[in-house]
Short mmCIF file of C-alpha atoms in Angstrom, two decimals:
data_model
loop_
_atom_site.label_atom_id
_atom_site.label_comp_id
_atom_site.label_asym_id
_atom_site.label_seq_id
_atom_site.Cartn_x
_atom_site.Cartn_y
_atom_site.Cartn_z
CA MET A 1 -7.74 14.94 6.95
CA GLY A 2 -8.04 13.05 10.32
CA SER A 3 -8.55 14.57 13.65
CA TRP A 4 -5.73 15.36 16.00
CA ILE A 5 -5.20 13.31 19.24
CA ALA A 6 -2.63 13.13 21.97
CA ALA A 7 -0.68 9.99 21.42
CA PRO A 8 2.85 8.73 22.09
CA VAL A 9 5.38 9.25 19.38
CA PHE A 10 8.60 7.23 20.08
CA GLU A 11 12.03 8.12 18.86
CA ARG A 12 14.21 4.87 19.28
CA THR A 13 17.83 5.00 18.86
CA ARG A 14 20.75 2.62 19.37
CA ILE A 15 23.56 3.63 21.68
CA ALA A 16 26.56 1.17 21.74
CA GLY A 17 24.15 -1.42 20.11
CA ARG A 18 21.49 -1.08 22.73
CA GLY A 19 17.97 0.16 22.33
CA VAL A 20 17.06 3.26 24.40
CA LEU A 21 13.48 4.93 24.37
CA MET A 22 14.60 8.60 23.96
CA ASN A 23 11.28 10.21 24.21
CA HIS A 24 7.87 8.72 25.29
CA GLN A 25 5.93 12.02 26.19
CA PRO A 26 2.52 12.36 24.50
CA LYS A 27 2.51 14.54 21.35
CA MET A 28 -0.22 15.71 19.03
CA VAL A 29 -0.34 13.31 16.10
CA GLN A 30 -2.87 13.02 13.32
CA HIS A 31 -5.52 10.39 14.01
CA THR A 32 -5.12 8.79 10.49
CA SER A 33 -1.91 7.26 11.47
CA LEU A 34 0.40 6.56 14.63
CA VAL A 35 4.01 7.21 13.48
CA VAL A 36 6.82 5.42 15.22
CA ARG A 37 10.17 6.74 14.25
CA SER A 38 13.03 4.15 14.46
CA VAL A 39 16.50 5.38 14.20
CA TYR A 40 19.28 2.63 14.31
CA ALA A 41 22.82 3.64 14.35
CA GLU A 42 25.08 1.61 11.94
CA ARG A 43 26.75 -1.60 13.22
CA PRO A 44 28.23 -4.51 11.54
CA MET A 45 25.57 -7.09 10.60
CA THR A 46 26.86 -9.09 7.67
CA ASN A 47 23.72 -11.29 7.18
CA THR A 48 21.02 -8.84 7.48
CA THR A 49 18.83 -7.31 4.75
CA ASP A 50 16.63 -4.16 4.43
CA GLY A 51 13.73 -6.20 5.59
CA PRO A 52 11.10 -5.00 8.12
CA LEU A 53 13.17 -6.26 11.07
CA SER A 54 16.36 -4.56 10.07
CA GLY A 55 18.11 -3.31 13.12
CA LEU A 56 16.59 -5.89 15.42
CA ARG A 57 19.14 -7.95 17.27
CA VAL A 58 18.37 -11.50 18.42
CA ILE A 59 20.64 -13.85 20.50
CA ASP A 60 19.60 -17.44 19.90
CA CYS A 61 20.53 -20.02 22.48
CA SER A 62 17.70 -22.44 21.49
CA GLY A 63 18.81 -24.63 18.71
CA MET A 64 16.79 -27.59 17.35
CA ILE A 65 13.55 -26.80 15.60
CA SER A 66 11.13 -24.57 17.56
CA GLY A 67 13.64 -21.83 18.45
CA GLY A 68 15.71 -22.57 15.38
CA PHE A 69 12.84 -21.95 12.96
CA ALA A 70 11.54 -18.98 14.91
CA THR A 71 14.87 -17.17 14.57
CA THR A 72 15.22 -18.32 10.95
CA GLN A 73 12.01 -16.49 10.18
CA LEU A 74 13.23 -13.31 11.94
CA ALA A 75 16.53 -13.50 10.10
CA ASP A 76 14.76 -13.88 6.84
CA PHE A 77 13.11 -10.45 7.34
CA GLY A 78 16.30 -8.70 8.48
CA ALA A 79 16.89 -9.40 12.06
CA ASP A 80 20.47 -9.80 13.15
CA VAL A 81 20.39 -13.28 14.66
CA ILE A 82 23.49 -14.58 16.50
CA MET A 83 23.19 -18.23 17.29
CA VAL A 84 25.09 -19.70 20.23
CA GLU A 85 26.23 -23.22 20.04
CA HIS A 86 28.52 -25.25 22.41
CA PRO A 87 32.17 -25.21 21.54
CA LYS A 88 32.42 -29.01 21.34
CA HIS A 89 29.07 -29.95 19.95
CA GLY A 90 26.83 -27.96 17.83
CA ASP A 91 23.17 -27.97 17.05
CA PRO A 92 22.02 -31.52 16.83
CA ILE A 93 20.42 -30.54 13.47
CA ARG A 94 23.99 -30.33 11.94
CA ALA A 95 23.88 -34.21 12.24
CA TRP A 96 20.50 -34.64 10.60
CA PRO A 97 19.91 -36.08 7.13
CA PRO A 98 19.65 -35.56 4.17
CA PHE A 99 23.35 -34.80 3.58
CA GLN A 100 25.51 -33.64 0.66
CA ASP A 101 29.12 -34.26 1.13
CA ASP A 102 28.53 -34.99 4.83
CA VAL A 103 26.95 -31.46 5.21
CA SER A 104 23.20 -31.55 6.61
CA LEU A 105 20.89 -29.79 4.26
CA TRP A 106 18.53 -29.76 7.20
CA TRP A 107 20.96 -27.50 8.85
CA LYS A 108 21.66 -25.38 5.86
CA SER A 109 17.92 -24.64 5.80
CA ILE A 110 17.29 -23.78 9.47
CA GLY A 111 20.55 -22.09 9.89
CA ARG A 112 20.17 -19.71 7.13
CA ASN A 113 20.70 -15.95 7.50
CA LYS A 114 22.23 -16.40 10.94
CA ARG A 115 25.69 -15.74 12.38
CA CYS A 116 27.06 -18.58 14.42
CA VAL A 117 29.35 -18.40 17.50
CA THR A 118 30.36 -20.85 20.05
CA LEU A 119 30.20 -20.34 23.85
CA ASP A 120 30.05 -22.62 26.85
CA LEU A 121 27.16 -21.03 28.92
CA SER A 122 27.76 -23.39 31.84
CA SER A 123 31.25 -21.67 32.45
CA ASP A 124 31.56 -18.55 34.49
CA ARG A 125 33.43 -16.76 31.69
CA GLY A 126 30.96 -18.14 29.10
CA ALA A 127 28.09 -16.73 31.09
CA ALA A 128 29.81 -13.38 31.47
CA LEU A 129 30.29 -13.18 27.70
CA LEU A 130 26.57 -13.95 27.05
CA LEU A 131 25.80 -10.95 29.32
CA GLU A 132 27.97 -8.84 27.07
CA LEU A 133 26.08 -10.04 24.03
CA ILE A 134 22.68 -9.25 25.71
CA GLU A 135 23.57 -5.67 26.17
CA GLY A 136 23.17 -4.97 22.54
CA ALA A 137 20.08 -7.40 22.06
CA ASP A 138 16.41 -6.92 21.61
CA ILE A 139 15.29 -10.64 21.96
CA PHE A 140 16.75 -13.66 23.60
CA PHE A 141 15.66 -17.27 22.66
CA GLU A 142 16.32 -20.27 24.80
CA ASN A 143 15.04 -23.92 24.96
CA PHE A 144 16.88 -25.51 27.79
CA ARG A 145 15.11 -27.58 30.47
CA PRO A 146 13.22 -25.06 32.94
CA GLY A 147 15.70 -24.10 35.62
CA THR A 148 19.01 -24.75 33.58
CA LEU A 149 19.66 -21.03 32.89
CA GLU A 150 19.03 -19.99 36.47
CA GLY A 151 21.46 -22.71 37.67
CA TRP A 152 24.15 -21.10 35.50
CA GLY A 153 23.28 -17.73 36.99
CA ILE A 154 21.91 -16.25 33.61
CA GLY A 155 18.17 -16.47 34.02
CA PRO A 156 15.76 -13.87 32.85
CA LYS A 157 16.33 -11.71 36.04
CA GLN A 158 20.16 -11.71 35.52
CA LEU A 159 19.72 -11.05 31.70
CA ARG A 160 17.60 -8.01 32.27
CA SER A 161 19.88 -6.64 34.90
CA VAL A 162 22.20 -5.79 31.96
CA ASN A 163 19.35 -4.82 29.55
CA GLU A 164 16.01 -3.98 31.01
CA GLU A 165 14.51 -3.79 27.53
CA LEU A 166 15.24 -7.45 26.59
CA ILE A 167 12.54 -9.66 25.58
CA VAL A 168 13.19 -13.25 26.75
CA VAL A 169 11.43 -16.05 24.80
CA ARG A 170 11.56 -19.51 26.60
CA LEU A 171 10.60 -22.57 24.65
CA SER A 172 10.06 -25.82 26.45
CA GLY A 173 8.06 -29.03 26.22
CA TYR A 174 5.48 -28.15 28.90
CA GLY A 175 6.25 -24.51 29.83
CA GLN A 176 7.98 -22.97 32.88
CA THR A 177 5.27 -23.96 35.27
CA GLY A 178 3.00 -26.80 36.11
CA PRO A 179 3.73 -30.44 37.38
CA ARG A 180 5.32 -31.52 34.14
CA SER A 181 7.50 -28.32 33.67
CA GLU A 182 10.70 -29.93 34.59
CA LYS A 183 10.44 -32.96 32.27
CA PRO A 184 12.18 -32.83 29.02
CA GLY A 185 9.72 -32.52 26.08
CA PHE A 186 9.75 -33.08 22.32
CA GLY A 187 7.25 -32.44 19.60
CA THR A 188 6.01 -36.01 19.21
CA VAL A 189 5.01 -35.95 22.96
CA ALA A 190 3.42 -32.55 22.45
CA GLU A 191 1.49 -33.72 19.30
CA GLY A 192 -0.08 -36.59 21.48
CA LEU A 193 -0.64 -34.33 24.65
CA SER A 194 -2.32 -31.47 22.74
CA GLY A 195 -5.04 -33.80 21.29
CA TRP A 196 -3.74 -33.57 17.81
CA ALA A 197 -2.62 -37.06 17.14
CA HIS A 198 -5.94 -38.39 18.55
CA ALA A 199 -7.90 -36.34 16.12
CA ASN A 200 -5.57 -37.07 13.17
CA GLY A 201 -5.84 -40.10 10.79
CA PHE A 202 -8.67 -42.38 9.77
CA PRO A 203 -11.39 -43.61 12.12
CA ASP A 204 -10.40 -47.31 11.74
CA ARG A 205 -6.85 -46.74 12.26
CA GLU A 206 -4.56 -45.64 15.19
CA PRO A 207 -3.80 -41.99 16.02
CA LEU A 208 -1.51 -40.47 13.38
CA LEU A 209 1.49 -38.41 13.90
CA PRO A 210 2.36 -35.65 11.29
CA PRO A 211 5.06 -35.99 8.76
CA ILE A 212 6.64 -32.79 9.70
CA SER A 213 7.61 -31.44 13.13
CA LEU A 214 4.26 -29.73 13.52
CA ALA A 215 4.45 -28.99 17.33
CA ASP A 216 7.99 -27.38 17.03
CA LEU A 217 6.87 -25.36 13.99
CA SER A 218 3.59 -24.26 15.46
CA ALA A 219 5.51 -23.14 18.70
CA ALA A 220 7.93 -21.21 16.49
CA GLN A 221 5.09 -19.25 14.97
CA PHE A 222 3.56 -18.56 18.28
CA ALA A 223 6.91 -17.51 19.81
CA ILE A 224 7.54 -15.08 16.75
CA GLN A 225 4.01 -13.50 17.19
CA ALA A 226 4.51 -13.21 20.90
CA ALA A 227 7.91 -11.59 20.43
CA MET A 228 6.37 -9.00 18.13
CA PHE A 229 3.53 -8.39 20.66
CA ALA A 230 6.15 -7.60 23.16
CA ILE A 231 8.17 -5.50 20.91
CA PHE A 232 5.01 -3.38 20.31
CA GLU A 233 4.23 -3.18 23.91
CA ARG A 234 7.85 -2.03 24.69
CA ASP A 235 8.31 0.44 21.84
CA VAL A 236 4.91 1.70 20.87
CA THR A 237 2.67 1.32 23.79
CA GLY A 238 5.81 2.81 25.48
CA SER A 239 6.77 0.76 28.71
CA GLY A 240 10.25 0.77 27.51
CA VAL A 241 11.01 -2.44 29.35
CA GLY A 242 11.09 -6.12 28.22
CA GLN A 243 9.34 -9.16 29.51
CA THR A 244 9.58 -12.95 29.71
CA ILE A 245 7.40 -15.03 27.21
CA ASP A 246 6.77 -18.63 28.12
CA VAL A 247 6.03 -20.92 25.06
CA SER A 248 5.38 -24.58 25.43
CA LEU A 249 5.24 -27.10 22.55
CA TYR A 250 1.82 -28.54 23.37
CA GLU A 251 -0.13 -25.44 23.95
CA PRO A 252 0.10 -23.80 20.41
CA LEU A 253 -1.41 -27.00 18.88
CA PHE A 254 -3.97 -27.09 21.58
CA ARG A 255 -5.01 -23.57 20.83
CA LEU A 256 -5.66 -24.53 17.16
CA PHE A 257 -8.74 -26.63 18.16
CA LEU A 258 -11.24 -23.99 17.53
CA GLY A 259 -14.67 -24.92 19.09
CA ASP A 260 -13.56 -28.17 20.44
CA VAL A 261 -12.88 -27.01 24.10
CA GLU A 262 -16.21 -25.41 24.13
CA SER A 263 -17.98 -28.35 22.65
CA TYR A 264 -16.52 -30.75 25.19
CA ASP A 265 -17.44 -28.35 27.98
CA ARG A 266 -21.13 -27.87 26.93
CA THR A 267 -21.90 -31.20 25.29
CA GLY A 268 -19.19 -33.71 26.22
CA GLU A 269 -18.35 -34.52 22.65
CA ILE A 270 -14.84 -35.43 21.69
CA ARG A 271 -13.51 -35.02 18.19
CA GLU A 272 -12.85 -38.18 16.54
CA ARG A 273 -10.69 -39.20 13.59
CA THR A 274 -12.42 -38.41 10.25
CA GLY A 275 -9.62 -39.08 7.76
CA ASN A 276 -9.53 -36.43 5.07
CA GLN A 277 -13.16 -35.54 5.60
CA HIS A 278 -13.92 -32.37 7.70
CA PRO A 279 -16.37 -32.57 10.74
CA ASN A 280 -18.01 -29.30 9.80
CA THR A 281 -18.18 -29.17 6.05
CA ALA A 282 -18.60 -31.62 3.03
CA PRO A 283 -17.82 -32.43 0.55
CA ARG A 284 -14.12 -32.06 1.60
CA ASN A 285 -11.60 -34.80 0.65
CA VAL A 286 -8.82 -36.20 -1.23
CA TYR A 287 -10.17 -37.90 -4.39
CA GLU A 288 -8.42 -40.56 -6.58
CA THR A 289 -8.05 -39.74 -10.22
CA ALA A 290 -7.01 -41.91 -13.24
CA ASP A 291 -3.26 -41.00 -12.56
CA GLY A 292 -3.14 -39.64 -9.00
CA TYR A 293 -4.98 -37.69 -6.60
CA MET A 294 -6.70 -34.17 -6.28
CA THR A 295 -8.20 -32.25 -3.48
CA LEU A 296 -11.73 -30.62 -3.36
CA SER A 297 -13.46 -28.44 -0.71
CA ALA A 298 -17.08 -27.12 -1.02
CA SER A 299 -17.67 -25.31 2.32
CA SER A 300 -20.53 -23.17 0.79
CA GLN A 301 -23.89 -24.04 -0.78
CA ARG A 302 -22.90 -22.28 -3.93
CA ILE A 303 -19.66 -24.14 -4.38
CA PHE A 304 -21.32 -27.45 -3.71
CA GLU A 305 -23.65 -26.74 -6.43
CA ASN A 306 -20.95 -25.88 -8.74
CA VAL A 307 -19.33 -29.36 -8.06
CA MET A 308 -22.58 -31.11 -8.65
CA ASP A 309 -22.91 -29.21 -11.87
CA ALA A 310 -19.28 -30.04 -12.96
CA ILE A 311 -19.97 -33.76 -12.53
CA GLY A 312 -23.23 -33.80 -14.26
CA ARG A 313 -25.10 -34.58 -11.00
CA ALA A 314 -27.31 -31.38 -10.52
CA ASP A 315 -30.00 -33.70 -9.43
CA LEU A 316 -28.19 -34.19 -6.18
CA ILE A 317 -28.51 -30.58 -5.21
CA SER A 318 -32.05 -31.08 -4.01
CA ASP A 319 -31.47 -34.60 -2.80
CA PRO A 320 -32.67 -34.74 0.85
CA ARG A 321 -29.31 -36.31 1.83
CA PHE A 322 -27.36 -33.42 0.52
CA GLU A 323 -29.48 -30.36 0.47
CA THR A 324 -27.86 -28.59 3.34
CA ASN A 325 -24.14 -28.67 4.66
CA GLU A 326 -25.32 -30.35 7.97
CA LYS A 327 -26.94 -33.17 6.05
CA ARG A 328 -23.93 -33.42 3.65
CA VAL A 329 -21.64 -33.86 6.69
CA ASP A 330 -23.92 -36.70 7.92
CA ASN A 331 -23.83 -38.34 4.55
CA ALA A 332 -20.30 -37.39 3.46
CA THR A 333 -19.23 -40.91 2.64
CA GLU A 334 -21.97 -41.44 0.10
CA LEU A 335 -21.32 -37.99 -1.48
CA ASP A 336 -17.66 -38.60 -1.68
CA ALA A 337 -18.34 -42.02 -3.43
CA VAL A 338 -20.41 -39.97 -6.08
CA ILE A 339 -17.55 -37.57 -6.70
CA GLU A 340 -14.66 -40.17 -6.68
CA GLU A 341 -16.61 -42.26 -9.27
CA TRP A 342 -16.37 -39.14 -11.61
CA THR A 343 -12.75 -38.24 -10.77
CA ARG A 344 -11.41 -41.89 -11.28
CA GLN A 345 -12.57 -41.61 -14.99
CA ARG A 346 -10.24 -38.57 -15.70
CA SER A 347 -6.68 -37.45 -15.24
CA THR A 348 -5.85 -35.09 -12.41
CA ASP A 349 -5.39 -32.33 -14.97
CA GLU A 350 -8.68 -33.16 -16.78
CA ALA A 351 -10.72 -33.33 -13.59
CA ILE A 352 -9.25 -30.09 -12.32
CA THR A 353 -9.92 -28.37 -15.62
CA GLU A 354 -13.52 -29.46 -15.86
CA MET A 355 -14.18 -28.67 -12.14
CA GLU A 356 -12.62 -25.13 -12.38
CA ALA A 357 -14.68 -24.51 -15.59
CA ALA A 358 -17.64 -24.77 -13.21
CA ASP A 359 -16.06 -22.59 -10.57
CA ALA A 360 -15.37 -25.47 -8.13
CA ILE A 361 -12.44 -25.08 -5.65
CA VAL A 362 -9.93 -27.84 -6.42
CA GLY A 363 -6.10 -28.65 -6.63
CA PRO A 364 -3.51 -31.22 -7.17
CA VAL A 365 -1.58 -33.33 -4.62
CA TYR A 366 2.00 -32.39 -5.21
CA THR A 367 5.20 -33.99 -4.48
CA MET A 368 8.30 -31.91 -4.04
CA ALA A 369 9.21 -32.59 -7.72
CA ASP A 370 5.81 -31.22 -8.83
CA ILE A 371 6.49 -28.17 -6.76
CA PHE A 372 9.68 -27.40 -8.47
CA GLU A 373 8.09 -27.31 -11.74
CA ASP A 374 5.03 -25.44 -10.83
CA GLU A 375 4.45 -22.00 -12.48
CA GLN A 376 2.61 -20.59 -9.37
CA TYR A 377 5.55 -21.29 -7.14
CA GLU A 378 7.97 -19.88 -9.86
CA ALA A 379 5.77 -16.69 -10.35
CA ARG A 380 6.01 -15.85 -6.59
CA ASN A 381 9.73 -16.69 -6.22
CA ASP A 382 8.84 -19.52 -3.60
CA ILE A 383 12.11 -21.26 -4.39
CA VAL A 384 15.34 -19.19 -4.63
CA SER A 385 18.98 -20.02 -5.48
CA VAL A 386 21.72 -19.27 -2.97
CA GLU A 387 25.38 -19.89 -3.29
CA ASP A 388 26.85 -21.86 -0.48
CA ASP A 389 30.58 -22.54 0.23
CA ASP A 390 29.97 -26.12 1.43
CA VAL A 391 27.18 -27.44 -1.07
CA GLY A 392 27.52 -24.95 -3.96
CA ASP A 393 24.35 -23.51 -5.48
CA VAL A 394 21.33 -24.73 -3.64
CA ARG A 395 17.79 -23.96 -3.97
CA THR A 396 15.81 -23.09 -0.80
CA ALA A 397 12.36 -21.93 0.18
CA GLY A 398 11.95 -18.23 -0.34
CA PRO A 399 10.78 -15.93 2.61
CA VAL A 400 7.02 -15.85 3.29
CA PRO A 401 4.96 -13.84 3.60
CA LYS A 402 5.53 -11.33 0.74
CA PHE A 403 6.14 -7.69 1.70
CA SER A 404 5.57 -4.78 -0.87
CA ARG A 405 8.31 -2.63 0.40
CA THR A 406 10.60 -4.56 2.78
CA PRO A 407 10.69 -8.10 1.56
CA GLY A 408 12.62 -10.86 3.23
CA GLU A 409 15.79 -12.32 1.61
CA VAL A 410 18.04 -15.29 1.94
CA THR A 411 21.67 -14.01 1.95
CA HIS A 412 23.33 -17.27 2.96
CA MET A 413 22.60 -20.83 4.12
CA GLY A 414 23.50 -22.18 7.53
CA PRO A 415 26.90 -21.20 8.51
CA ARG A 416 29.76 -23.49 9.87
CA HIS A 417 30.22 -24.21 13.49
CA GLY A 418 31.61 -21.02 15.10
CA GLU A 419 32.13 -19.30 11.71
CA HIS A 420 31.43 -15.94 13.14
CA ASN A 421 33.39 -16.13 16.28
CA GLU A 422 36.07 -13.63 15.28
CA GLU A 423 33.57 -11.16 13.76
CA VAL A 424 31.51 -11.09 16.95
CA TYR A 425 33.96 -11.49 19.68
CA LEU A 426 36.97 -9.51 18.32
CA GLU A 427 35.27 -6.90 16.17
CA GLU A 428 31.97 -6.38 17.99
CA LEU A 429 32.61 -7.17 21.70
CA ASP A 430 36.18 -5.90 21.25
CA LEU A 431 37.96 -8.76 22.99
CA PRO A 432 41.72 -8.49 23.21
CA PRO A 433 43.33 -11.11 20.72
CA GLU A 434 45.19 -12.68 23.70
CA GLU A 435 41.97 -12.99 25.76
CA TYR A 436 40.27 -14.51 22.81
CA ASP A 437 42.98 -17.27 22.16
CA THR A 438 42.87 -17.99 25.92
CA LEU A 439 39.25 -18.51 25.77
CA ILE A 440 39.66 -20.94 22.83
CA GLU A 441 42.30 -22.88 24.77
CA GLU A 442 40.10 -23.19 27.80
CA GLY A 443 37.25 -24.49 25.77
CA VAL A 444 34.87 -21.44 26.49
CA ILE A 445 34.51 -20.49 23.01
#
């Protein structure tokens, strides 16, 4: 049995779709757990699941990759995400290849589990409708150039004037402050500015950009974690009010350089490109095999010794060049050559089998075709099938991470442009049909 302490216990309810802290007075609770009771009234949310974010409403005015992927993750785990697009032109990702029957599969992926409405935010009536949507929301995402929303009269101050609990997540190239803040920003520029491109690639080649939208996707993850921090502060710590979160594209990547900031400050050293080698541990690389490639990492002394045993070179364990990790890093090229001489004489499967028998840490280098056939991916439902009205039965990445009680789910792929207009405006905002028709005619929705 735990001791008893005074701690806040919150009962949160939804009134007309809006969150209200009903009680934030200290009560006696058992020290073994802090209980937060969340009670949400029923409301139409056709795309949500029983995931851990069930009952959370998100208004997404961001589009593209960073905001789009952040809200996809939230939607995968039960949040009701309403994505707002311009009436004439939707999210640019709708026009990104690959296509099936002129339908973007990129969009089908990043738009999944969301509801899509159209709205011209630059119009007075469009701005007013956004404020109506905001009344029932927990989180608002936007990625306009800094100052754009304020110019339309719907900046964070105006948004929270109708919903003081609202958490506003702002994504931009450089953040909302600083000398570059008003410039447009894309992930490619952020990958250069953050130091990432300089450190990536091989020492005898030019800086290398990633093959995926790394800056955008990293910013998305930081935006999600920040939004959850703010939810905790609002609902559990008990302030009961929202705040604004400022996420740039370059800073999340910059934050991932653990030790590099301190190293330059104290020693003046700059991380240089090392290819597939690691500056702090060896051996670690991609090694050629008789029929492809494999990966290997030996970041501890014991694993290094296991690798040497596997390739029949136990004599190298006491070799002065390799006897410590620091010396192995200094002589990584020579060590890699010894390992690759062994791997090239075996197929990938054979090399992995022999390495694993010696308790080495290795793996294959997969293509997407390999992933579709892999039993590990299959066992964890990492690829799931979803029926879609546009492209038929399509396989997509399953939600991750895995939850024991409230797992994520993919209920539908990316909707059509404005597919949920009637559901949101007529049924949830209760607009009169004649006003709805007028707004369509005027190009507001």
